[in-house]
Amino acid sequence: MFTHKQLLYRRILLKISGEVLQGVNKFGIDIHALKRIAKEIKSIVDIGIQVSLVIGSGNLFRGTHLSTLGLNRVVSDHIGILSTVINSLAMRDMINSISSINTCLMSAIPLNGICEIYNYERAIHLLSNNFVLIFAAGIGNPFFTTDSAACVRAIETKSDIVFKGTKVDGVYSKDPKKYTDAVLYKELTYKDVLKKELKVMDLSAFVLARDHHLPIVVFNIKKPGSLYRIITNNNNYEGTMIRG
Ligand code: UDP
C-alpha cells in the first residue's frame, strides 16, 4: 500500500478514447474491453488516487465523421455528445459491478432520470471523498472534443495531471504506421509539441493545458497494467509526458 507522500499524484483525470472500448470490433462497446479498463481504474483507486474520467465516443459516433456523410455539423456533434453519455453509462455500470467503489456520473447537459448535471463544487467534494467521477457529454457544446472536456474538467477539479489513454504508445515524431524510423518521445515540453506540430490532442485543449500548466501523459491503455505502472513508477514512464 502506498502512503500519500509516496504517490506522485493525488488526483488525476483519465481521458479514454472511445475506440479503446470497441475492443477488436469496428463499432460499439466490447464488454471485455470495458471490464478490463474498469479493472485498470480500480487498481489505481485502490492505492488512494482520486480519479475522474472523460470518455470519448470514437467507437460510436464522432461529429466530424457524421458531417462528412451529409448531416448538419451541429446535429452531428449533438449525436457525438450523446454517444459519450452512452459510453459513460456503460463504464459507470461496469465499475459498479466489479467493485464497491462509489461512482457519480455528471453530464454537461441535463438528462433527468439518467444522471446528474455537472457541478464543479460537488465534483470536488465527491472526488475528495474518493468517488470515481465520470464527466459525460463533453463540455456540452458542438465544435469541441472530449480532449477539451478532459482539460477543462481537470483544471476545474484541480487535478494534478491528465492521462490520455489511447491505443498508441505515446507521441511519435511522425506516424509510426507509415514511417519505420518514427521516434517515440519520452518527454516533451508544450513548446516542443507546438513547434514540431505533433499530434497530442486537439489544439484548443492543448493550449488550455499549457496555459494552466496541466501536465499530460499520452499512453497506451490497451497494454494491461499500463496505467498502474505509470502512476506508481516515477522515473520510467511508459508513454509520453508533456509539461512545461
Ligand atoms: N463532442 C462535442 N463537444 C464536446 C465533446 C464532444 O461536440 O464538448 C462531440 C464531437 O462530435 C466529437 C464526439 O462528441 O467528435 C466524440 O468525442 P471525441 O471525438 O473527442 O471522442 P474520442 O476521439 O476521444 O473517442
Coordinates of C-alpha atoms and ligand atoms in Angstrom, one line a residue:
M1 CA 0.0 0.0 0.0
F2 CA 1.3 3.5 -0.9
T3 CA 1.2 6.4 1.6
H4 CA 0.0 9.7 0.2
K5 CA 3.6 11.0 0.4
Q6 CA 4.8 8.2 -1.9
L7 CA 2.2 8.9 -4.5
L8 CA 3.2 11.1 -7.4
Y9 CA -0.3 12.3 -8.0
R10 CA -3.2 12.7 -5.6
R11 CA -6.0 13.5 -8.1
I12 CA -5.9 12.6 -11.8
L13 CA -8.2 12.8 -14.8
L14 CA -8.2 9.9 -17.2
K15 CA -9.3 10.6 -20.7
I16 CA -10.2 7.4 -22.6
S17 CA -10.6 7.4 -26.3
G18 CA -13.9 5.8 -27.3
E19 CA -12.1 3.4 -29.7
V20 CA -10.5 1.7 -26.7
L21 CA -13.9 0.4 -25.7
Q22 CA -14.7 -1.2 -29.0
G23 CA -12.0 -3.9 -28.4
V24 CA -11.5 -5.9 -31.6
N25 CA -14.8 -4.8 -33.1
K26 CA -15.3 -1.9 -35.5
F27 CA -18.2 -0.3 -33.7
G28 CA -19.8 -0.3 -30.3
I29 CA -18.8 -1.4 -26.8
D30 CA -17.0 -4.6 -26.2
I31 CA -17.9 -5.9 -22.8
H32 CA -14.4 -7.4 -22.2
A33 CA -12.6 -4.2 -23.1
L34 CA -15.0 -2.3 -20.8
K35 CA -14.3 -4.7 -18.0
R36 CA -10.6 -4.6 -18.4
I37 CA -10.5 -0.8 -18.3
A38 CA -12.8 -0.7 -15.3
K39 CA -10.3 -3.0 -13.5
E40 CA -7.4 -0.8 -14.5
I41 CA -9.3 2.1 -12.9
K42 CA -10.0 0.1 -9.8
S43 CA -6.3 -0.7 -9.5
I44 CA -5.3 3.0 -9.1
V45 CA -8.3 3.8 -6.9
D46 CA -7.3 1.0 -4.6
I47 CA -3.9 2.7 -3.9
G48 CA -5.6 6.0 -3.0
I49 CA -5.7 8.0 -6.2
Q50 CA -8.7 10.2 -6.7
V51 CA -9.9 9.6 -10.3
S52 CA -12.2 11.3 -12.7
L53 CA -12.9 10.1 -16.2
V54 CA -13.8 11.6 -19.5
I55 CA -14.7 9.1 -22.2
G56 CA -14.8 9.9 -26.0
S57 CA -17.1 8.3 -28.4
G58 CA -15.0 7.3 -31.4
N59 CA -16.4 3.8 -31.0
L60 CA -19.9 5.1 -31.7
F61 CA -20.2 8.5 -33.4
R62 CA -17.9 11.4 -34.0
G63 CA -19.4 14.7 -35.2
T64 CA -16.7 15.3 -37.8
H65 CA -17.3 11.9 -39.4
L66 CA -21.1 12.2 -39.5
S67 CA -20.9 15.7 -41.1
T68 CA -18.8 14.3 -43.9
L69 CA -21.7 11.9 -44.6
G70 CA -24.0 14.8 -45.0
L71 CA -25.5 15.5 -41.6
N72 CA -25.6 19.1 -40.3
R73 CA -22.4 19.6 -38.2
V74 CA -24.1 20.9 -35.1
V75 CA -26.5 17.9 -35.1
S76 CA -23.6 15.6 -35.8
D77 CA -21.8 16.9 -32.7
H78 CA -25.0 16.5 -30.7
I79 CA -25.0 12.9 -31.7
G80 CA -21.3 12.7 -30.6
I81 CA -22.1 14.3 -27.3
L82 CA -25.0 11.8 -26.6
S83 CA -22.7 9.0 -27.6
T84 CA -20.2 10.0 -24.8
V85 CA -23.1 9.6 -22.4
I86 CA -23.8 6.1 -23.6
N87 CA -20.1 5.1 -23.1
S88 CA -20.1 6.8 -19.7
L89 CA -23.2 4.9 -18.5
A90 CA -21.7 1.6 -19.6
M91 CA -18.4 2.5 -17.8
R92 CA -20.2 3.5 -14.6
D93 CA -22.2 0.4 -14.6
M94 CA -19.1 -1.8 -15.1
I95 CA -17.2 -0.1 -12.3
N96 CA -20.1 -0.6 -10.0
S97 CA -20.4 -4.3 -11.0
I98 CA -16.7 -5.2 -10.4
S99 CA -16.1 -3.1 -7.3
S100 CA -17.6 -1.4 -4.3
I101 CA -16.2 2.0 -5.4
N102 CA -18.6 4.9 -5.2
T103 CA -19.2 6.5 -8.6
C104 CA -21.0 9.5 -9.9
L105 CA -21.9 10.3 -13.5
M106 CA -22.2 14.0 -14.2
S107 CA -23.3 15.3 -17.6
A108 CA -22.7 18.7 -19.1
I109 CA -26.3 18.7 -20.4
P110 CA -29.4 17.9 -18.3
L111 CA -30.5 14.3 -18.6
N112 CA -33.2 14.0 -15.9
G113 CA -33.6 10.5 -14.6
I114 CA -30.3 9.3 -16.2
C115 CA -27.6 11.2 -14.5
E116 CA -26.7 14.3 -12.6
I117 CA -25.8 17.7 -14.2
Y118 CA -22.2 18.7 -13.8
N119 CA -21.4 20.9 -10.8
Y120 CA -17.8 21.7 -10.0
E121 CA -18.2 22.2 -6.3
R122 CA -20.0 18.9 -5.9
A123 CA -17.4 17.2 -8.2
I124 CA -14.5 18.4 -6.0
H125 CA -16.4 17.3 -2.9
L126 CA -17.1 13.8 -4.2
L127 CA -13.5 13.4 -5.5
S128 CA -12.2 14.4 -2.0
N129 CA -14.4 11.5 -0.7
N130 CA -12.9 9.0 -3.2
F131 CA -15.8 8.7 -5.6
V132 CA -14.8 8.0 -9.1
L133 CA -16.4 10.7 -11.2
I134 CA -17.4 10.3 -14.9
F135 CA -17.9 13.6 -16.8
A136 CA -20.1 12.9 -19.7
A137 CA -21.4 15.0 -22.7
G138 CA -18.1 16.7 -23.2
I139 CA -18.4 20.4 -22.4
G140 CA -21.9 20.3 -23.8
N141 CA -21.2 22.4 -27.0
P142 CA -20.6 21.4 -30.6
F143 CA -17.3 22.1 -32.3
F144 CA -15.4 20.7 -29.3
T145 CA -14.0 17.3 -28.4
T146 CA -13.7 15.3 -25.3
D147 CA -10.0 16.3 -25.2
S148 CA -11.3 19.8 -24.4
A149 CA -13.7 18.4 -21.8
A150 CA -10.8 16.5 -20.2
C151 CA -8.6 19.6 -19.9
V152 CA -11.4 21.9 -18.7
R153 CA -12.7 19.4 -16.1
A154 CA -9.2 18.6 -14.9
I155 CA -8.4 22.3 -14.3
E156 CA -11.8 22.9 -12.7
T157 CA -11.4 20.0 -10.3
K158 CA -7.8 20.9 -9.5
S159 CA -6.4 17.6 -10.9
D160 CA -2.7 17.1 -10.9
I161 CA -2.5 15.7 -14.4
V162 CA -4.4 14.4 -17.4
F163 CA -3.7 10.8 -18.6
K164 CA -4.8 10.3 -22.1
G165 CA -5.3 6.6 -22.6
T166 CA -5.2 5.7 -26.3
K167 CA -4.4 2.7 -28.5
V168 CA -0.9 4.1 -29.3
D169 CA 2.2 4.0 -27.1
G170 CA 2.6 7.8 -26.9
V171 CA 3.6 10.8 -29.1
Y172 CA 5.8 9.9 -32.1
S173 CA 8.0 12.2 -34.3
K174 CA 5.9 11.0 -37.2
D175 CA 3.2 8.5 -38.0
P176 CA 4.7 5.1 -36.9
K177 CA 2.3 3.2 -39.2
K178 CA 3.8 5.0 -42.2
Y179 CA 7.4 5.5 -41.1
T180 CA 9.6 2.8 -39.6
D181 CA 12.0 5.4 -38.3
A182 CA 9.4 7.2 -36.2
V183 CA 10.7 8.0 -32.7
L184 CA 8.6 7.7 -29.6
Y185 CA 9.2 10.7 -27.3
K186 CA 9.5 10.0 -23.6
E187 CA 9.2 13.6 -22.6
L188 CA 8.2 16.8 -24.4
T189 CA 7.6 20.4 -23.4
Y190 CA 4.4 22.2 -24.5
K191 CA 6.7 24.3 -26.8
D192 CA 8.2 21.3 -28.5
V193 CA 4.7 20.0 -29.3
L194 CA 3.6 23.2 -30.8
K195 CA 6.9 23.8 -32.7
K196 CA 7.0 20.3 -34.1
E197 CA 3.3 20.3 -34.8
L198 CA 2.9 16.9 -33.0
K199 CA -0.5 15.4 -32.6
V200 CA -1.2 15.1 -28.9
M201 CA -4.8 16.3 -28.6
D202 CA -6.9 18.9 -30.3
L203 CA -5.2 22.3 -30.3
S204 CA -7.6 24.3 -28.2
A205 CA -7.5 21.6 -25.5
F206 CA -3.7 21.5 -25.6
V207 CA -3.3 25.3 -25.4
L208 CA -5.6 25.4 -22.4
A209 CA -3.5 22.7 -20.7
R210 CA -0.3 24.7 -21.4
D211 CA -1.8 28.0 -20.1
H212 CA -2.8 26.2 -16.9
H213 CA 0.5 24.2 -16.5
L214 CA -1.5 21.0 -16.6
P215 CA 0.8 18.1 -17.5
I216 CA -0.4 15.4 -19.9
V217 CA 0.7 11.8 -20.3
V218 CA -0.3 10.1 -23.6
F219 CA -0.1 6.3 -23.2
N220 CA -1.3 3.0 -24.5
I221 CA -4.2 2.0 -22.2
K222 CA -4.6 -1.2 -24.2
K223 CA -1.5 -2.6 -22.6
P224 CA -2.6 -4.3 -19.5
G225 CA -1.4 -2.6 -16.3
S226 CA 0.0 0.4 -18.1
L227 CA -2.0 3.0 -16.1
Y228 CA -0.9 1.5 -12.8
R229 CA 2.7 1.3 -13.8
I230 CA 2.9 4.9 -15.0
I231 CA 1.3 6.1 -11.8
T232 CA 3.5 4.1 -9.5
N233 CA 6.8 4.2 -11.3
N234 CA 8.0 7.8 -11.3
N235 CA 11.2 7.5 -13.3
N236 CA 10.4 5.2 -16.2
Y237 CA 7.3 6.4 -17.9
E238 CA 5.6 4.4 -20.5
G239 CA 4.1 6.8 -22.9
T240 CA 5.0 10.4 -23.3
M241 CA 5.0 13.1 -20.6
I242 CA 4.2 16.6 -21.7
R243 CA 4.8 19.5 -19.3
G244 CA 6.4 22.9 -19.2
Ligands
UDP1 N1 -18.3 16.4 -28.8 C1 -18.8 17.8 -28.9 N2 -18.5 18.6 -27.9 C2 -17.8 18.2 -26.8 C3 -17.3 16.9 -26.7 C4 -17.6 16.0 -27.8 O1 -19.4 18.2 -29.9 O2 -17.6 19.0 -25.9 C5 -18.7 15.5 -29.9 C6 -17.9 15.6 -31.2 O3 -18.8 15.4 -32.2 C7 -16.9 14.5 -31.0 C8 -17.7 13.5 -30.3 O4 -18.5 14.2 -29.4 O5 -16.4 14.1 -32.3 C9 -16.8 12.4 -29.6 O6 -15.7 13.0 -28.9 P1 -14.2 12.7 -29.4 O7 -14.1 12.9 -30.8 O8 -13.4 13.6 -28.5 O9 -14.1 11.2 -29.0 P2 -12.7 10.3 -29.0 O10 -12.0 10.6 -30.2 O11 -11.9 10.6 -27.8 O12 -13.2 8.8 -28.9

